[in-house]
Every structure is written in C-alpha cells, then in structure tokens.
PDB file of C-alpha atoms in Angstrom:
ATOM      1  CA  ASP A   1     -17.811 -21.381  -4.532  1.00 60.00           C
ATOM      2  CA  GLY A   2     -14.985 -19.105  -2.930  1.00 69.00           C
ATOM      3  CA  GLY A   3     -13.908 -16.339  -5.065  1.00 93.00           C
ATOM      4  CA  ILE A   4     -13.696 -12.839  -5.933  1.00 96.00           C
ATOM      5  CA  THR A   5     -16.224 -11.215  -7.772  1.00 96.00           C
ATOM      6  CA  GLN A   6     -15.858  -7.938  -9.859  1.00 97.00           C
ATOM      7  CA  SER A   7     -18.804  -5.977 -11.336  1.00 94.00           C
ATOM      8  CA  PRO A   8     -19.473  -4.861 -13.770  1.00 94.00           C
ATOM      9  CA  LYS A   9     -17.471  -6.575 -16.505  1.00 94.00           C
ATOM     10  CA  TYR A  10     -17.699  -3.493 -18.773  1.00 94.00           C
ATOM     11  CA  LEU A  11     -18.013   0.093 -17.794  1.00 93.00           C
ATOM     12  CA  PHE A  12     -18.172   3.341 -19.675  1.00 92.00           C
ATOM     13  CA  ARG A  13     -17.279   6.743 -18.030  1.00 88.00           C
ATOM     14  CA  LYS A  14     -18.333  10.038 -19.231  1.00 88.00           C
ATOM     15  CA  GLU A  15     -16.414  13.183 -18.982  1.00 84.00           C
ATOM     16  CA  GLY A  16     -16.345  14.529 -15.563  1.00 85.00           C
ATOM     17  CA  GLN A  17     -18.128  11.675 -14.037  1.00 91.00           C
ATOM     18  CA  ASN A  18     -17.176   9.488 -11.006  1.00 94.00           C
ATOM     19  CA  VAL A  19     -17.625   5.663 -11.376  1.00 95.00           C
ATOM     20  CA  THR A  20     -17.219   2.989  -8.853  1.00 96.00           C
ATOM     21  CA  LEU A  21     -15.936  -0.613  -9.404  1.00 97.00           C
ATOM     22  CA  SER A  22     -17.215  -3.279  -7.088  1.00 97.00           C
ATOM     23  CA  CYS A  23     -15.054  -5.998  -5.869  1.00 98.00           C
ATOM     24  CA  GLU A  24     -16.151  -8.618  -3.412  1.00 97.00           C
ATOM     25  CA  GLN A  25     -14.459 -11.676  -1.942  1.00 97.00           C
ATOM     26  CA  ASN A  26     -15.808 -14.481   0.118  1.00 96.00           C
ATOM     27  CA  LEU A  27     -12.275 -16.003   0.840  1.00 95.00           C
ATOM     28  CA  ASN A  28     -12.069 -14.455   4.261  1.00 95.00           C
ATOM     29  CA  HIS A  29      -8.813 -12.860   3.051  1.00 95.00           C
ATOM     30  CA  ASP A  30      -7.378  -9.797   5.258  1.00 94.00           C
ATOM     31  CA  ALA A  31      -5.692  -8.074   2.400  1.00 94.00           C
ATOM     32  CA  MET A  32      -7.237  -6.410  -0.762  1.00 95.00           C
ATOM     33  CA  TYR A  33      -5.796  -4.815  -3.875  1.00 95.00           C
ATOM     34  CA  TRP A  34      -6.520  -2.613  -6.945  1.00 96.00           C
ATOM     35  CA  TYR A  35      -4.197  -2.913 -10.126  1.00 95.00           C
ATOM     36  CA  ARG A  36      -4.532  -1.377 -13.305  1.00 95.00           C
ATOM     37  CA  GLN A  37      -3.408  -3.040 -16.622  1.00 93.00           C
ATOM     38  CA  ASP A  38      -2.803  -0.875 -19.686  1.00 91.00           C
ATOM     39  CA  PRO A  39      -1.829  -2.576 -23.131  1.00 84.00           C
ATOM     40  CA  GLY A  40       1.788  -3.982 -23.125  1.00 78.00           C
ATOM     41  CA  GLN A  41       2.078  -2.911 -19.374  1.00 82.00           C
ATOM     42  CA  GLY A  42       2.339  -4.849 -16.240  1.00 84.00           C
ATOM     43  CA  LEU A  43       0.019  -4.588 -13.534  1.00 90.00           C
ATOM     44  CA  ARG A  44       0.402  -1.366 -11.542  1.00 91.00           C
ATOM     45  CA  LEU A  45      -0.897  -1.066  -7.893  1.00 92.00           C
ATOM     46  CA  ILE A  46      -3.490   1.573  -7.215  1.00 95.00           C
ATOM     47  CA  TYR A  47      -4.536   0.995  -3.719  1.00 96.00           C
ATOM     48  CA  TYR A  48      -4.197  -1.590  -1.224  1.00 94.00           C
ATOM     49  CA  SER A  49      -5.649  -2.549   2.204  1.00 95.00           C
ATOM     50  CA  GLN A  50      -4.227  -4.983   4.619  1.00 93.00           C
ATOM     51  CA  ILE A  51      -7.061  -4.864   7.206  1.00 93.00           C
ATOM     52  CA  VAL A  52     -10.634  -3.498   7.455  1.00 94.00           C
ATOM     53  CA  ASN A  53     -10.952   0.242   7.769  1.00 95.00           C
ATOM     54  CA  ASP A  54      -7.351   0.738   6.709  1.00 95.00           C
ATOM     55  CA  PHE A  55      -6.050   1.247   2.995  1.00 96.00           C
ATOM     56  CA  GLN A  56      -2.920   2.602   1.715  1.00 94.00           C
ATOM     57  CA  LYS A  57      -1.830   4.341  -1.712  1.00 94.00           C
ATOM     58  CA  GLY A  58       0.087   2.155  -4.167  1.00 92.00           C
ATOM     59  CA  ASP A  59       1.987   3.636  -6.999  1.00 89.00           C
ATOM     60  CA  ILE A  60      -0.568   5.201  -9.010  1.00 93.00           C
ATOM     61  CA  ALA A  61      -3.247   6.279  -6.562  1.00 95.00           C
ATOM     62  CA  GLU A  62      -3.972   9.994  -8.075  1.00 96.00           C
ATOM     63  CA  GLY A  63      -7.393  10.179  -9.354  1.00 96.00           C
ATOM     64  CA  TYR A  64      -8.903   7.226  -7.396  1.00 97.00           C
ATOM     65  CA  SER A  65     -10.374   6.449  -4.149  1.00 97.00           C
ATOM     66  CA  VAL A  66     -11.266   3.366  -2.037  1.00 98.00           C
ATOM     67  CA  SER A  67     -12.864   2.327   1.091  1.00 97.00           C
ATOM     68  CA  ARG A  68     -12.628  -0.650   3.248  1.00 97.00           C
ATOM     69  CA  GLU A  69     -15.787  -0.738   5.507  1.00 97.00           C
ATOM     70  CA  LYS A  70     -16.091  -4.589   5.502  1.00 96.00           C
ATOM     71  CA  LYS A  71     -13.628  -7.282   5.129  1.00 96.00           C
ATOM     72  CA  GLU A  72     -15.394  -8.832   2.145  1.00 97.00           C
ATOM     73  CA  SER A  73     -15.628  -5.464   0.071  1.00 98.00           C
ATOM     74  CA  PHE A  74     -13.119  -3.028  -1.313  1.00 98.00           C
ATOM     75  CA  PRO A  75     -14.784  -0.758  -3.942  1.00 98.00           C
ATOM     76  CA  LEU A  76     -12.794   1.610  -6.069  1.00 98.00           C
ATOM     77  CA  THR A  77     -14.005   4.897  -7.556  1.00 97.00           C
ATOM     78  CA  VAL A  78     -12.356   6.280 -10.330  1.00 96.00           C
ATOM     79  CA  THR A  79     -12.819  10.212  -9.935  1.00 94.00           C
ATOM     80  CA  SER A  80     -12.891  12.910 -12.848  1.00 90.00           C
ATOM     81  CA  ALA A  81      -9.457  13.928 -11.602  1.00 89.00           C
ATOM     82  CA  GLN A  82      -8.127  10.856 -13.207  1.00 90.00           C
ATOM     83  CA  LYS A  83      -7.448  11.764 -16.765  1.00 88.00           C
ATOM     84  CA  ASN A  84      -6.601   8.594 -18.367  1.00 91.00           C
ATOM     85  CA  PRO A  85      -9.044   6.189 -16.713  1.00 93.00           C
ATOM     86  CA  THR A  86      -9.393   3.839 -19.797  1.00 94.00           C
ATOM     87  CA  ALA A  87      -7.743   0.562 -18.582  1.00 95.00           C
ATOM     88  CA  PHE A  88      -8.426  -2.937 -17.428  1.00 95.00           C
ATOM     89  CA  TYR A  89      -9.082  -2.772 -13.715  1.00 97.00           C
ATOM     90  CA  LEU A  90      -8.076  -6.232 -11.338  1.00 96.00           C
ATOM     91  CA  CYS A  91      -8.964  -6.561  -7.844  1.00 97.00           C
ATOM     92  CA  ALA A  92      -7.252  -9.079  -5.806  1.00 95.00           C
ATOM     93  CA  SER A  93      -6.989 -10.526  -2.452  1.00 95.00           C
ATOM     94  CA  SER A  94      -4.625 -12.593  -0.109  1.00 92.00           C
ATOM     95  CA  VAL A  95      -4.613 -14.282   3.124  1.00 90.00           C
ATOM     96  CA  SER A  96      -2.183 -11.549   4.376  1.00 84.00           C
ATOM     97  CA  PHE A  97      -0.336  -8.831   2.901  1.00 81.00           C
ATOM     98  CA  ASN A  98       2.370  -9.684   0.167  1.00 73.00           C
ATOM     99  CA  GLU A  99       1.327 -13.423  -0.073  1.00 80.00           C
ATOM    100  CA  LYS A 100       0.137 -15.156  -3.257  1.00 86.00           C
ATOM    101  CA  LEU A 101      -2.747 -13.125  -4.706  1.00 91.00           C
ATOM    102  CA  PHE A 102      -5.967 -14.181  -5.959  1.00 93.00           C
ATOM    103  CA  PHE A 103      -7.562 -12.198  -8.829  1.00 95.00           C
ATOM    104  CA  GLY A 104     -10.819 -11.219  -9.854  1.00 96.00           C
ATOM    105  CA  SER A 105     -11.953 -11.406 -13.620  1.00 95.00           C
ATOM    106  CA  GLY A 106     -11.668  -7.752 -14.080  1.00 95.00           C
ATOM    107  CA  THR A 107     -13.518  -4.754 -15.308  1.00 96.00           C
ATOM    108  CA  GLN A 108     -12.722  -2.772 -18.407  1.00 95.00           C
ATOM    109  CA  LEU A 109     -13.377   0.688 -18.016  1.00 95.00           C
ATOM    110  CA  SER A 110     -13.791   3.137 -21.116  1.00 93.00           C
ATOM    111  CA  VAL A 111     -14.512   6.721 -21.522  1.00 87.00           C
ATOM    112  CA  LEU A 112     -17.233   7.919 -23.814  1.00 82.00           C
TER     113      LEU A 112
ATOM    114  CA  ASP B   1      12.543   2.314 -12.402  1.00 70.00           C
ATOM    115  CA  GLN B   2      11.357  -1.107 -13.298  1.00 81.00           C
ATOM    116  CA  GLN B   3      12.333  -3.434 -10.419  1.00 90.00           C
ATOM    117  CA  VAL B   4      11.104  -6.729 -12.175  1.00 93.00           C
ATOM    118  CA  LYS B   5      11.876  -6.984 -16.007  1.00 95.00           C
ATOM    119  CA  GLN B   6      10.549  -9.325 -18.443  1.00 96.00           C
ATOM    120  CA  ASN B   7      12.565  -8.559 -21.396  1.00 93.00           C
ATOM    121  CA  SER B   8      10.842 -10.643 -23.911  1.00 95.00           C
ATOM    122  CA  PRO B   9       7.455  -9.097 -24.824  1.00 94.00           C
ATOM    123  CA  SER B  10       6.615 -12.272 -26.892  1.00 96.00           C
ATOM    124  CA  LEU B  11       7.639 -15.963 -27.311  1.00 97.00           C
ATOM    125  CA  SER B  12       6.819 -18.426 -30.088  1.00 98.00           C
ATOM    126  CA  VAL B  13       7.212 -22.265 -29.232  1.00 98.00           C
ATOM    127  CA  GLN B  14       6.245 -25.294 -31.229  1.00 98.00           C
ATOM    128  CA  GLU B  15       3.861 -27.579 -29.220  1.00 98.00           C
ATOM    129  CA  GLY B  16       5.671 -30.195 -27.352  1.00 97.00           C
ATOM    130  CA  ARG B  17       8.894 -28.356 -26.874  1.00 98.00           C
ATOM    131  CA  ILE B  18       9.996 -26.553 -24.015  1.00 98.00           C
ATOM    132  CA  SER B  19       8.809 -23.087 -23.187  1.00 98.00           C
ATOM    133  CA  ILE B  20      11.268 -20.901 -21.093  1.00 98.00           C
ATOM    134  CA  LEU B  21      10.260 -17.525 -19.753  1.00 98.00           C
ATOM    135  CA  ASN B  22      12.711 -15.348 -17.976  1.00 98.00           C
ATOM    136  CA  CYS B  23      12.581 -12.561 -15.569  1.00 98.00           C
ATOM    137  CA  ASP B  24      15.207 -10.394 -13.810  1.00 97.00           C
ATOM    138  CA  TYR B  25      14.795  -8.285 -10.924  1.00 96.00           C
ATOM    139  CA  THR B  26      16.981  -5.473  -9.211  1.00 95.00           C
ATOM    140  CA  ASN B  27      15.950  -5.058  -5.759  1.00 91.00           C
ATOM    141  CA  SER B  28      17.868  -7.418  -3.668  1.00 91.00           C
ATOM    142  CA  MET B  29      15.388  -7.252  -0.687  1.00 89.00           C
ATOM    143  CA  PHE B  30      12.855  -9.596  -2.816  1.00 91.00           C
ATOM    144  CA  ASP B  31      12.680 -12.850  -1.165  1.00 90.00           C
ATOM    145  CA  TYR B  32       9.239 -14.323  -2.782  1.00 91.00           C
ATOM    146  CA  PHE B  33       8.755 -14.732  -6.431  1.00 94.00           C
ATOM    147  CA  LEU B  34       5.566 -15.771  -8.352  1.00 94.00           C
ATOM    148  CA  TRP B  35       4.459 -16.732 -11.866  1.00 97.00           C
ATOM    149  CA  TYR B  36       0.851 -15.703 -12.941  1.00 96.00           C
ATOM    150  CA  LYS B  37      -0.802 -16.662 -16.323  1.00 97.00           C
ATOM    151  CA  LYS B  38      -3.484 -14.157 -18.014  1.00 94.00           C
ATOM    152  CA  TYR B  39      -5.709 -14.703 -20.511  1.00 94.00           C
ATOM    153  CA  PRO B  40      -7.379 -11.790 -22.531  1.00 89.00           C
ATOM    154  CA  ALA B  41     -10.107 -10.072 -20.356  1.00 86.00           C
ATOM    155  CA  GLU B  42      -9.459 -12.331 -17.510  1.00 90.00           C
ATOM    156  CA  GLY B  43      -7.823 -11.966 -14.248  1.00 93.00           C
ATOM    157  CA  PRO B  44      -4.565 -13.660 -13.957  1.00 94.00           C
ATOM    158  CA  THR B  45      -4.259 -17.163 -12.183  1.00 95.00           C
ATOM    159  CA  PHE B  46      -1.201 -18.193  -9.802  1.00 94.00           C
ATOM    160  CA  LEU B  47       1.098 -20.664 -11.378  1.00 96.00           C
ATOM    161  CA  ILE B  48       3.834 -21.477  -9.373  1.00 96.00           C
ATOM    162  CA  SER B  49       6.175 -19.860  -6.530  1.00 94.00           C
ATOM    163  CA  ILE B  50       9.427 -19.938  -5.206  1.00 94.00           C
ATOM    164  CA  SER B  51      11.023 -18.507  -1.873  1.00 91.00           C
ATOM    165  CA  SER B  52      14.383 -17.105  -2.067  1.00 91.00           C
ATOM    166  CA  ILE B  53      15.752 -20.193   0.229  1.00 92.00           C
ATOM    167  CA  LYS B  54      15.254 -22.535  -2.694  1.00 93.00           C
ATOM    168  CA  ASP B  55      16.599 -22.528  -6.181  1.00 95.00           C
ATOM    169  CA  LYS B  56      13.966 -24.708  -7.836  1.00 97.00           C
ATOM    170  CA  ASN B  57      10.424 -25.506  -7.500  1.00 97.00           C
ATOM    171  CA  GLU B  58       8.349 -28.015  -9.583  1.00 97.00           C
ATOM    172  CA  ASP B  59       4.712 -28.579  -9.932  1.00 96.00           C
ATOM    173  CA  GLY B  60       3.647 -30.778 -12.889  1.00 97.00           C
ATOM    174  CA  ARG B  61       4.921 -29.441 -16.244  1.00 98.00           C
ATOM    175  CA  PHE B  62       6.016 -26.258 -14.835  1.00 98.00           C
ATOM    176  CA  THR B  63       9.332 -25.400 -12.945  1.00 98.00           C
ATOM    177  CA  VAL B  64      10.791 -22.331 -11.709  1.00 98.00           C
ATOM    178  CA  PHE B  65      14.398 -21.687 -11.319  1.00 98.00           C
ATOM    179  CA  LEU B  66      16.045 -18.941  -9.105  1.00 97.00           C
ATOM    180  CA  ASN B  67      19.454 -17.724  -9.374  1.00 97.00           C
ATOM    181  CA  LYS B  68      19.780 -14.900  -6.599  1.00 95.00           C
ATOM    182  CA  SER B  69      23.342 -14.091  -7.615  1.00 95.00           C
ATOM    183  CA  ALA B  70      22.314 -13.146 -11.007  1.00 96.00           C
ATOM    184  CA  LYS B  71      18.764 -11.793  -9.719  1.00 96.00           C
ATOM    185  CA  HIS B  72      17.261 -13.881 -12.497  1.00 97.00           C
ATOM    186  CA  LEU B  73      14.397 -16.451 -12.236  1.00 97.00           C
ATOM    187  CA  SER B  74      12.871 -18.441 -15.135  1.00 98.00           C
ATOM    188  CA  LEU B  75       9.893 -20.397 -15.943  1.00 98.00           C
ATOM    189  CA  HIS B  76      10.299 -23.661 -17.798  1.00 98.00           C
ATOM    190  CA  ILE B  77       7.049 -25.258 -19.420  1.00 98.00           C
ATOM    191  CA  VAL B  78       7.509 -28.694 -20.809  1.00 97.00           C
ATOM    192  CA  PRO B  79       6.079 -30.025 -22.710  1.00 98.00           C
ATOM    193  CA  SER B  80       4.346 -27.195 -24.168  1.00 98.00           C
ATOM    194  CA  GLN B  81       0.603 -27.302 -25.061  1.00 97.00           C
ATOM    195  CA  PRO B  82      -1.801 -25.156 -26.999  1.00 96.00           C
ATOM    196  CA  GLY B  83      -3.720 -24.019 -23.912  1.00 96.00           C
ATOM    197  CA  ASP B  84      -0.528 -22.664 -22.641  1.00 98.00           C
ATOM    198  CA  SER B  85      -0.780 -19.677 -25.146  1.00 98.00           C
ATOM    199  CA  ALA B  86      -1.375 -16.653 -22.684  1.00 97.00           C
ATOM    200  CA  VAL B  87       0.567 -13.879 -21.089  1.00 96.00           C
ATOM    201  CA  TYR B  88       2.944 -14.632 -18.286  1.00 97.00           C
ATOM    202  CA  PHE B  89       3.742 -12.249 -15.489  1.00 96.00           C
ATOM    203  CA  CYS B  90       6.398 -12.498 -13.305  1.00 95.00           C
ATOM    204  CA  ALA B  91       6.105 -11.027  -9.715  1.00 93.00           C
ATOM    205  CA  ALA B  92       8.176 -10.253  -6.615  1.00 92.00           C
ATOM    206  CA  SER B  93       7.616  -9.265  -3.036  1.00 87.00           C
ATOM    207  CA  GLY B  94       9.838  -8.879  -0.037  1.00 79.00           C
ATOM    208  CA  ASN B  95      10.823  -6.213   2.446  1.00 56.00           C
ATOM    209  CA  SER B  96      11.843  -3.552   0.256  1.00 45.00           C
ATOM    210  CA  GLY B  97      12.846  -1.157   3.059  1.00 39.00           C
ATOM    211  CA  GLY B  98      10.453   1.423   2.272  1.00 38.00           C
ATOM    212  CA  GLY B  99       7.459   0.002   3.694  1.00 41.00           C
ATOM    213  CA  ALA B 100       5.075  -2.576   2.262  1.00 47.00           C
ATOM    214  CA  ASP B 101       4.620  -2.172  -1.570  1.00 59.00           C
ATOM    215  CA  GLY B 102       2.763  -5.050  -2.562  1.00 72.00           C
ATOM    216  CA  LEU B 103       3.710  -7.455  -5.293  1.00 85.00           C
ATOM    217  CA  THR B 104       5.557  -5.925  -7.930  1.00 88.00           C
ATOM    218  CA  PHE B 105       5.008  -7.230 -11.432  1.00 91.00           C
ATOM    219  CA  GLY B 106       6.916  -7.402 -14.644  1.00 93.00           C
ATOM    220  CA  LYS B 107       5.242  -6.368 -17.943  1.00 93.00           C
ATOM    221  CA  GLY B 108       4.497  -9.772 -19.021  1.00 95.00           C
ATOM    222  CA  THR B 109       5.724 -12.031 -21.908  1.00 96.00           C
ATOM    223  CA  HIS B 110       3.064 -13.246 -24.447  1.00 96.00           C
ATOM    224  CA  LEU B 111       3.665 -16.888 -24.966  1.00 98.00           C
ATOM    225  CA  ILE B 112       2.437 -18.478 -28.280  1.00 98.00           C
ATOM    226  CA  ILE B 113       2.253 -22.179 -28.699  1.00 98.00           C
ATOM    227  CA  GLN B 114       2.200 -23.021 -32.223  1.00 96.00           C
ATOM    228  CA  PRO B 115       0.811 -26.519 -33.445  1.00 91.00           C
TER     229      PRO B 115
END
C-alpha cells in the first residue's frame, strides 16, 4: 500500500531537548512538506523540499530543522530553540511542488 | 496577513440538507484551489480541486464553485451525511510572485451534521 507514514503518533519533549519526527513516503513523490496545526488555526508551512538534497524554509521555520538525504524520507527536528513546540505536526508529499498534497496521519508533540 | 480566509469557524447542517462552505482569497495570483477534509487526530484527506480556468467542478456529492472576480470559492455537499462531520480546509496555490510558497491554507470550518 502506497502512502505516507509518520512516527511516532505521540511524542513528548522535555525542556531543552531536541526531538525528531519521522516522515517516510513510498509514493515516489518529489516534493515533501512539514506543516504545523494549532487549535483553531490553519496549517502553517514549516519547511518544504522540492527535490532530494534541497529544502526551503516555510512561514514558521524558526526553531526547526530538516534534511532530505533520500527521496523517501523528510525528518523534522524540533530544537530547543522552538519555544512553543506543542502542536499537531503533519507531513505531506506531492508528485511535484504545489500540486495536490497527500498527508500523513500526523504526530502530536507535547512538552513535559 | 491571511491570504486564504474561511470566515465561518463552524457550521451546523441537518442531515440530508445541503452544506455550503465558503472560502475567500486575496492573492490574485492563486490559480489552483483545493478542499481537504480532516477528522480529529488524523491527516487531512483531499476532497476536490478546481483550477482557475474553470468555474465549477463536481465529484459525486461534492461540487466546488469558483468566482474569480469575487475571489471566492465554495464547497457544496448534497445531501449531507453524518460522516461529513469534520473540519474542512480550503487551500490555494499559484505563482505568488515571491517564489514558491507551497499551498496556503485557511483556518478551517468545522462542519457538524445533525441527525
């Protein structure tokens, strides 16, 4: 079955800790994205990658980092510099940039 | 500055009636619009899209209308069913002139279908 897999489903972060959210896709899509959803808010773009070994900042990249070493994988690291990390994080991919997005099932990150 | 606006945070509709969800945009460079449906603690799923060369697109119970002059689009669901209860996001993309920005999402409308 083709799709996007995010793990873990729930993640807890201690103060000062970096955590990494996993996103894997087997759809052979070139573009991948990370969005953040806060209650009552829309989806805000954190980072995106149009192709392997390339990525760009989105609207709210501060406190986050990404890598795109493989086409299938686009992990997101929430660093200690992100002061308000509690949110629902969504990974997505598309055949090419700005086309229809396919989303993973999300990771809920909470701060202990 | 919100470029995609969904001004109704929630909407309640009786089962079997028509649900109309609205979306306004400000960026005239947007040329592709999508609607997504989202259940709690899940990722959004694609519903229907429309490109700016059309003013209507239908897929089963779902129809999207685009009024470019008013920078307005709407999603019609008829008849509404209990499983339609979810948050609906409007999204837009296009050459915004400032480089590639990805899809821009509205804040969503929570649709509640009442029995």
